Short mmCIF file of C-alpha atoms in Angstrom, two decimals:
data_model
loop_
_atom_site.label_atom_id
_atom_site.label_comp_id
_atom_site.label_asym_id
_atom_site.label_seq_id
_atom_site.Cartn_x
_atom_site.Cartn_y
_atom_site.Cartn_z
CA MET A 1 7.37 110.70 90.46
CA ALA A 2 7.42 110.02 94.18
CA GLU A 3 8.90 112.61 96.60
CA GLU A 4 12.44 111.34 97.70
CA LEU A 5 12.61 109.56 101.22
CA ASP A 6 15.41 110.37 103.65
CA ASP A 7 14.68 106.87 105.26
CA LEU A 8 12.17 104.47 105.68
CA THR A 9 8.96 105.48 107.03
CA ASP A 10 8.06 104.38 110.32
CA GLU A 11 5.17 102.44 108.84
CA MET A 12 7.66 100.72 106.30
CA LYS A 13 9.92 99.71 109.35
CA ALA A 14 7.14 98.28 111.20
CA ALA A 15 6.28 96.23 108.16
CA VAL A 16 9.10 93.98 108.14
CA GLY A 17 8.44 90.49 109.54
CA VAL A 18 4.80 91.10 109.20
CA GLU A 19 2.41 88.74 107.48
CA THR A 20 1.16 90.11 104.21
CA SER A 21 -1.02 87.34 103.00
CA ARG A 22 -2.28 83.66 103.74
CA ALA A 23 -3.69 81.88 100.88
CA ILE A 24 -4.85 78.17 99.72
CA TYR A 25 -3.16 76.96 96.79
CA GLU A 26 -4.29 73.94 95.02
CA VAL A 27 -2.13 71.67 92.91
CA THR A 28 -4.39 69.97 90.46
CA THR A 29 -3.28 67.41 88.10
CA GLN A 30 -4.51 69.59 85.16
CA GLY A 31 -2.51 72.50 86.65
CA ILE A 32 0.64 70.18 86.75
CA ARG A 33 0.10 69.14 83.07
CA THR A 34 -0.42 72.86 81.95
CA PHE A 35 2.77 73.96 83.64
CA ALA A 36 4.87 71.07 82.48
CA ARG A 37 3.53 72.05 79.17
CA SER A 38 4.24 75.58 79.54
CA VAL A 39 7.93 74.82 80.44
CA GLY A 40 8.54 72.58 77.67
CA TYR A 41 8.81 69.24 79.65
CA THR A 42 8.63 66.22 77.46
CA ASP A 43 9.07 63.50 80.34
CA THR A 44 5.54 61.77 80.58
CA LYS A 45 5.79 61.42 84.42
CA TYR A 46 4.49 64.75 84.68
CA TYR A 47 1.39 64.15 82.30
CA ASP A 48 0.61 60.62 83.11
CA GLU A 49 -0.17 59.27 86.56
CA GLN A 50 0.56 55.63 85.46
CA THR A 51 4.20 56.38 83.97
CA ALA A 52 4.71 58.51 87.28
CA ARG A 53 4.04 55.60 89.53
CA ASP A 54 5.99 53.10 87.52
CA THR A 55 8.84 55.67 87.98
CA GLY A 56 8.36 55.47 91.89
CA TYR A 57 6.09 58.34 92.74
CA SER A 58 2.97 58.05 94.59
CA GLY A 59 1.00 60.01 92.44
CA LEU A 60 1.47 62.77 89.59
CA PRO A 61 4.49 64.89 90.63
CA SER A 62 4.70 68.56 90.55
CA PRO A 63 7.75 69.68 88.50
CA PRO A 64 10.00 71.93 90.85
CA GLY A 65 8.72 75.34 91.38
CA PHE A 66 5.15 74.61 90.66
CA LEU A 67 2.97 75.03 93.82
CA GLY A 68 -0.51 75.14 92.48
CA MET A 69 -2.51 78.11 92.15
CA PRO A 70 -4.48 80.39 94.71
CA ILE A 71 -8.31 80.12 94.64
CA PHE A 72 -9.39 83.20 92.74
CA ASP A 73 -11.60 85.60 94.69
CA PRO A 74 -13.91 87.50 92.17
CA ASN A 75 -14.41 90.06 94.65
CA SER A 76 -10.60 91.01 95.27
CA GLY A 77 -10.56 92.93 92.39
CA GLY A 78 -7.26 91.57 91.83
CA ARG A 79 -5.43 93.73 94.13
CA ARG A 80 -3.61 92.86 97.29
CA SER A 81 -3.82 94.95 100.11
CA GLU A 82 -1.08 97.08 101.32
CA ILE A 83 0.08 97.15 104.76
CA PHE A 84 2.30 100.34 104.58
CA THR A 85 1.77 103.37 102.20
CA ASN A 86 4.09 103.06 99.33
CA PRO A 87 4.86 106.46 97.71
CA PHE A 88 6.14 104.53 94.44
CA THR A 89 3.73 103.80 92.23
CA ARG A 90 5.58 101.75 89.56
CA ARG A 91 6.52 97.92 90.20
CA LEU A 92 9.03 95.79 88.88
CA ASN A 93 9.46 91.84 89.68
CA GLY A 94 13.13 91.64 90.72
CA GLY A 95 13.73 87.90 91.02
CA THR A 96 12.57 84.56 92.24
CA GLU A 97 14.21 82.22 94.57
CA VAL A 98 12.69 78.43 94.95
CA GLU A 99 13.73 75.97 97.66
CA PRO A 100 11.91 72.59 97.01
CA ILE A 101 11.81 70.78 100.40
CA GLU A 102 9.11 67.94 99.68
CA GLN A 103 7.67 66.51 96.41
CA VAL A 104 4.42 68.00 95.81
CA TYR A 105 1.49 65.93 94.21
CA GLY A 106 -1.56 66.53 92.20
CA GLY A 107 -4.45 66.62 94.80
CA ASP A 108 -2.28 68.22 97.35
CA VAL A 109 -3.67 71.65 99.13
CA LEU A 110 -1.05 74.12 100.41
CA GLU A 111 -1.35 77.08 102.58
CA ALA A 112 0.93 79.50 101.51
CA VAL A 113 2.00 82.39 103.98
CA THR A 114 4.03 85.37 102.87
CA ARG A 115 5.93 87.63 104.95
CA ILE A 116 8.06 90.75 104.09
CA THR A 117 11.84 89.70 105.18
CA SER A 118 13.34 93.24 104.51
CA LEU A 119 12.60 96.64 102.94
CA GLU A 120 15.37 99.06 101.74
CA LEU A 121 15.59 102.10 99.84
CA ALA A 122 18.15 102.33 96.92
CA ASN A 123 18.96 104.70 94.25
CA GLY A 124 19.53 103.36 90.41
CA ARG A 125 18.84 104.53 87.00
CA LEU A 126 15.42 104.68 87.83
CA GLY A 127 15.85 106.96 90.44
CA GLN A 128 15.19 106.27 94.12
CA MET A 129 13.66 102.74 94.37
CA LEU A 130 12.07 100.92 97.37
CA ILE A 131 13.31 97.09 97.38
CA GLN A 132 11.00 94.69 98.98
CA SER A 133 12.04 91.15 99.80
CA ASN A 134 9.37 88.67 100.86
CA GLU A 135 9.33 84.98 101.79
CA THR A 136 6.56 82.47 101.12
CA ILE A 137 6.29 79.13 103.08
CA TYR A 138 4.04 76.56 101.60
CA THR A 139 2.54 74.05 103.95
CA ARG A 140 0.89 70.93 102.84
CA GLN A 141 -2.69 70.89 104.79
CA SER A 142 -3.01 66.99 104.88
CA ASP A 143 0.24 66.51 106.92
CA ASN A 144 1.26 70.07 107.93
CA VAL A 145 4.59 69.49 106.38
CA ILE A 146 6.42 72.56 104.67
CA VAL A 147 6.92 71.43 100.93
CA ALA A 148 8.81 74.52 99.70
CA LYS A 149 9.81 78.09 100.35
CA THR A 150 9.92 80.75 97.86
CA ARG A 151 11.68 84.37 98.02
CA GLY A 152 10.86 87.06 95.84
CA THR A 153 12.00 90.58 95.30
CA GLY A 154 9.74 93.39 94.52
CA ILE A 155 11.25 96.89 93.18
CA SER A 156 8.92 100.15 93.40
CA TYR A 157 9.98 103.07 92.02
CA MET B 1 13.81 60.56 80.91
CA SER B 2 17.42 61.64 81.19
CA GLU B 3 20.37 59.35 81.77
CA GLN B 4 21.55 59.69 85.51
CA ILE B 5 24.49 62.11 86.30
CA TYR B 6 26.65 61.08 89.07
CA TRP B 7 28.56 63.76 91.20
CA ASP B 8 32.02 61.73 90.65
CA ASP B 9 31.82 62.49 86.98
CA VAL B 10 30.93 66.17 86.91
CA GLU B 11 33.64 68.83 86.82
CA GLU B 12 33.85 72.36 88.00
CA GLY B 13 33.46 74.60 84.79
CA GLN B 14 31.07 72.18 83.06
CA GLU B 15 28.11 73.57 81.09
CA PHE B 16 24.93 72.47 79.92
CA ASN B 17 21.93 74.18 78.34
CA LEU B 18 18.70 74.13 76.35
CA ILE B 19 17.27 76.09 73.76
CA GLU B 20 13.62 77.02 73.82
CA PRO B 21 11.64 78.87 71.21
CA MET B 22 9.49 81.63 72.75
CA ASP B 23 6.31 82.08 70.47
CA SER B 24 3.16 83.44 71.43
CA GLN B 25 1.41 80.29 72.39
CA ARG B 26 4.13 79.41 74.81
CA LEU B 27 3.22 82.48 76.54
CA VAL B 28 -0.17 82.12 76.42
CA ILE B 29 0.16 78.40 77.83
CA TRP B 30 2.34 80.07 80.72
CA ALA B 31 -0.42 82.59 81.48
CA ALA B 32 -2.76 79.64 82.02
CA ALA B 33 -0.30 77.90 84.03
CA SER B 34 0.61 80.69 86.24
CA GLY B 35 -2.54 83.02 86.43
CA ASP B 36 -0.26 85.96 84.94
CA PHE B 37 -2.92 87.63 82.75
CA TYR B 38 -0.86 90.88 82.41
CA GLN B 39 -1.36 91.65 78.54
CA ILE B 40 1.96 92.85 77.73
CA HIS B 41 2.71 89.27 77.65
CA TYR B 42 0.14 88.10 74.76
CA ASP B 43 -1.70 91.43 73.22
CA ASP B 44 0.52 93.04 70.69
CA ASN B 45 -1.42 96.01 70.82
CA TYR B 46 -1.34 96.43 74.37
CA ALA B 47 2.68 95.68 74.46
CA LYS B 48 3.04 98.66 71.60
CA ASP B 49 0.88 100.88 73.48
CA ASN B 50 3.16 100.58 76.43
CA LYS B 51 6.28 101.48 74.20
CA LEU B 52 7.61 97.86 74.22
CA PRO B 53 9.07 96.45 71.12
CA ASP B 54 6.87 93.27 71.17
CA ILE B 55 5.22 91.09 73.50
CA ILE B 56 7.65 90.20 76.21
CA VAL B 57 8.52 86.85 77.97
CA HIS B 58 7.17 86.52 81.37
CA GLY B 59 10.01 86.63 83.84
CA ALA B 60 8.64 83.90 86.21
CA LEU B 61 8.64 81.65 82.72
CA LYS B 62 12.34 82.37 82.58
CA GLY B 63 13.08 81.47 86.03
CA MET B 64 10.83 78.01 85.70
CA LEU B 65 12.89 77.23 82.50
CA VAL B 66 16.03 77.30 84.58
CA GLY B 67 14.14 74.81 87.17
CA ARG B 68 13.33 72.49 84.18
CA LEU B 69 16.94 72.62 82.97
CA LEU B 70 18.23 71.66 86.32
CA ASP B 71 15.48 69.05 87.28
CA GLU B 72 16.16 67.29 83.85
CA TRP B 73 19.88 67.35 84.32
CA LYS B 74 19.92 66.00 87.64
CA GLY B 75 17.92 63.15 86.91
CA GLU B 76 15.68 60.78 89.20
CA GLY B 77 18.45 60.24 91.79
CA GLY B 78 19.57 64.08 92.22
CA SER B 79 17.57 66.87 93.76
CA ILE B 80 17.46 70.72 93.75
CA LYS B 81 18.40 72.25 96.81
CA ASN B 82 17.51 75.73 95.34
CA TRP B 83 17.77 78.08 92.51
CA GLY B 84 17.13 81.55 92.08
CA VAL B 85 17.34 84.35 89.34
CA SER B 86 17.23 88.31 89.07
CA TYR B 87 15.06 89.68 86.25
CA ARG B 88 17.54 92.47 84.75
CA GLY B 89 16.34 92.79 81.50
CA MET B 90 13.05 92.08 79.30
CA ASP B 91 13.25 89.24 76.51
CA PRO B 92 10.85 90.30 73.43
CA ALA B 93 9.09 87.01 72.55
CA ARG B 94 9.36 85.26 69.08
CA GLN B 95 12.94 84.28 69.57
CA ASP B 96 14.76 81.41 71.00
CA LEU B 97 16.12 81.71 74.31
CA THR B 98 19.22 79.73 75.54
CA VAL B 99 18.79 78.60 79.08
CA TRP B 100 22.14 77.38 80.56
CA ALA B 101 24.11 76.46 83.73
CA LYS B 102 27.94 76.00 84.58
CA ILE B 103 29.41 74.24 87.41
CA THR B 104 31.15 76.84 89.79
CA LYS B 105 31.71 74.34 92.85
CA LYS B 106 31.80 70.95 93.61
CA TYR B 107 32.04 69.77 97.15
CA GLN B 108 30.62 67.44 99.98
CA GLU B 109 28.69 69.11 102.84
CA ASP B 110 26.58 67.17 105.69
CA GLY B 111 26.86 64.01 104.05
CA GLU B 112 25.59 65.23 100.46
CA SER B 113 27.66 65.51 97.41
CA LEU B 114 26.81 68.87 95.82
CA VAL B 115 27.45 71.30 92.90
CA ASP B 116 26.77 75.11 92.95
CA LEU B 117 26.03 76.42 89.49
CA ASP B 118 25.75 79.92 87.81
CA VAL B 119 22.62 79.85 85.59
CA GLY B 120 21.06 82.17 83.28
CA VAL B 121 19.06 83.00 80.27
CA ALA B 122 20.47 84.30 77.18
CA GLN B 123 19.12 86.18 73.80
CA PRO B 124 20.30 84.94 70.43
CA ASP B 125 22.87 87.93 70.43
CA GLY B 126 24.28 86.48 73.79
CA THR B 127 22.62 89.29 75.71
CA GLN B 128 22.01 88.00 79.22
CA THR B 129 18.79 88.95 81.12
CA THR B 130 18.29 86.48 83.89
CA PRO B 131 21.17 85.73 85.88
CA GLY B 132 21.21 83.48 88.84
CA THR B 133 22.62 80.55 91.15
CA ALA B 134 21.55 77.19 92.21
CA THR B 135 22.57 74.30 94.42
CA LEU B 136 22.05 70.54 93.09
CA SER B 137 22.63 67.25 95.28
CA LEU B 138 23.80 64.44 92.93
CA PRO B 139 24.12 60.60 93.77
CA GLN B 140 27.57 59.11 93.89
CA ARG B 141 28.69 55.91 91.96
#
């Protein structure tokens, strides 16, 4: 168990508002179909582009919440670099919020920029915890339009 | 395609839901869709070695099931302003999960006809693991 902190470290305080990642997300038609299948959609507009066009879409629409996949880097080791020293080694996903802004389509390429919006220490049944809130803004590269924002909460303990 | 819902016709307190089987195949398809390949979601031995009762449903999958419920209910004429959920508990796989929503407020703001909702995911015994909220814009007649 990590040593208890009386307050956020200076390094943690300085991390709030800092950009933690910038990645390119590809929204492929196959990605849309796999996402739609995984959550159980039966509406064929998410699988068949002609059905989508007949429904009024300009291409294969992405279901709400699907913003593509980041391009995999085989040399990253699957880990993100930390911008502050976190003494808590266990992690939980605390929650997710999605704010769809513009319709996303198969073929879109999005830039996803994530920032830390808050860091708080709290005490719970797991002991002392660090609660980190992030916001990610997704911008379509072809027209520089923000298409969605997501917010996530990570818990370290 | 679902029948169009109109703001005029919905009421505070109205509920809707869908029931989804969470078998191992579903979790593997989600892993491919999301890129979340953590083995506690599809490898029985790995899950048991981590003192879990069974493989467990991905939190993000539950969040996106709520998104699907809202997307299908609002119809082509509606739009999702936002939704969010908290992951308060684990849901072991190989059981049906009920994804639900309940209208808590019906109002108009900035020219839009809106409803706020409580949303969540429940296990067959009623245990709530994924509470949240949402706001939808619906068309008027």
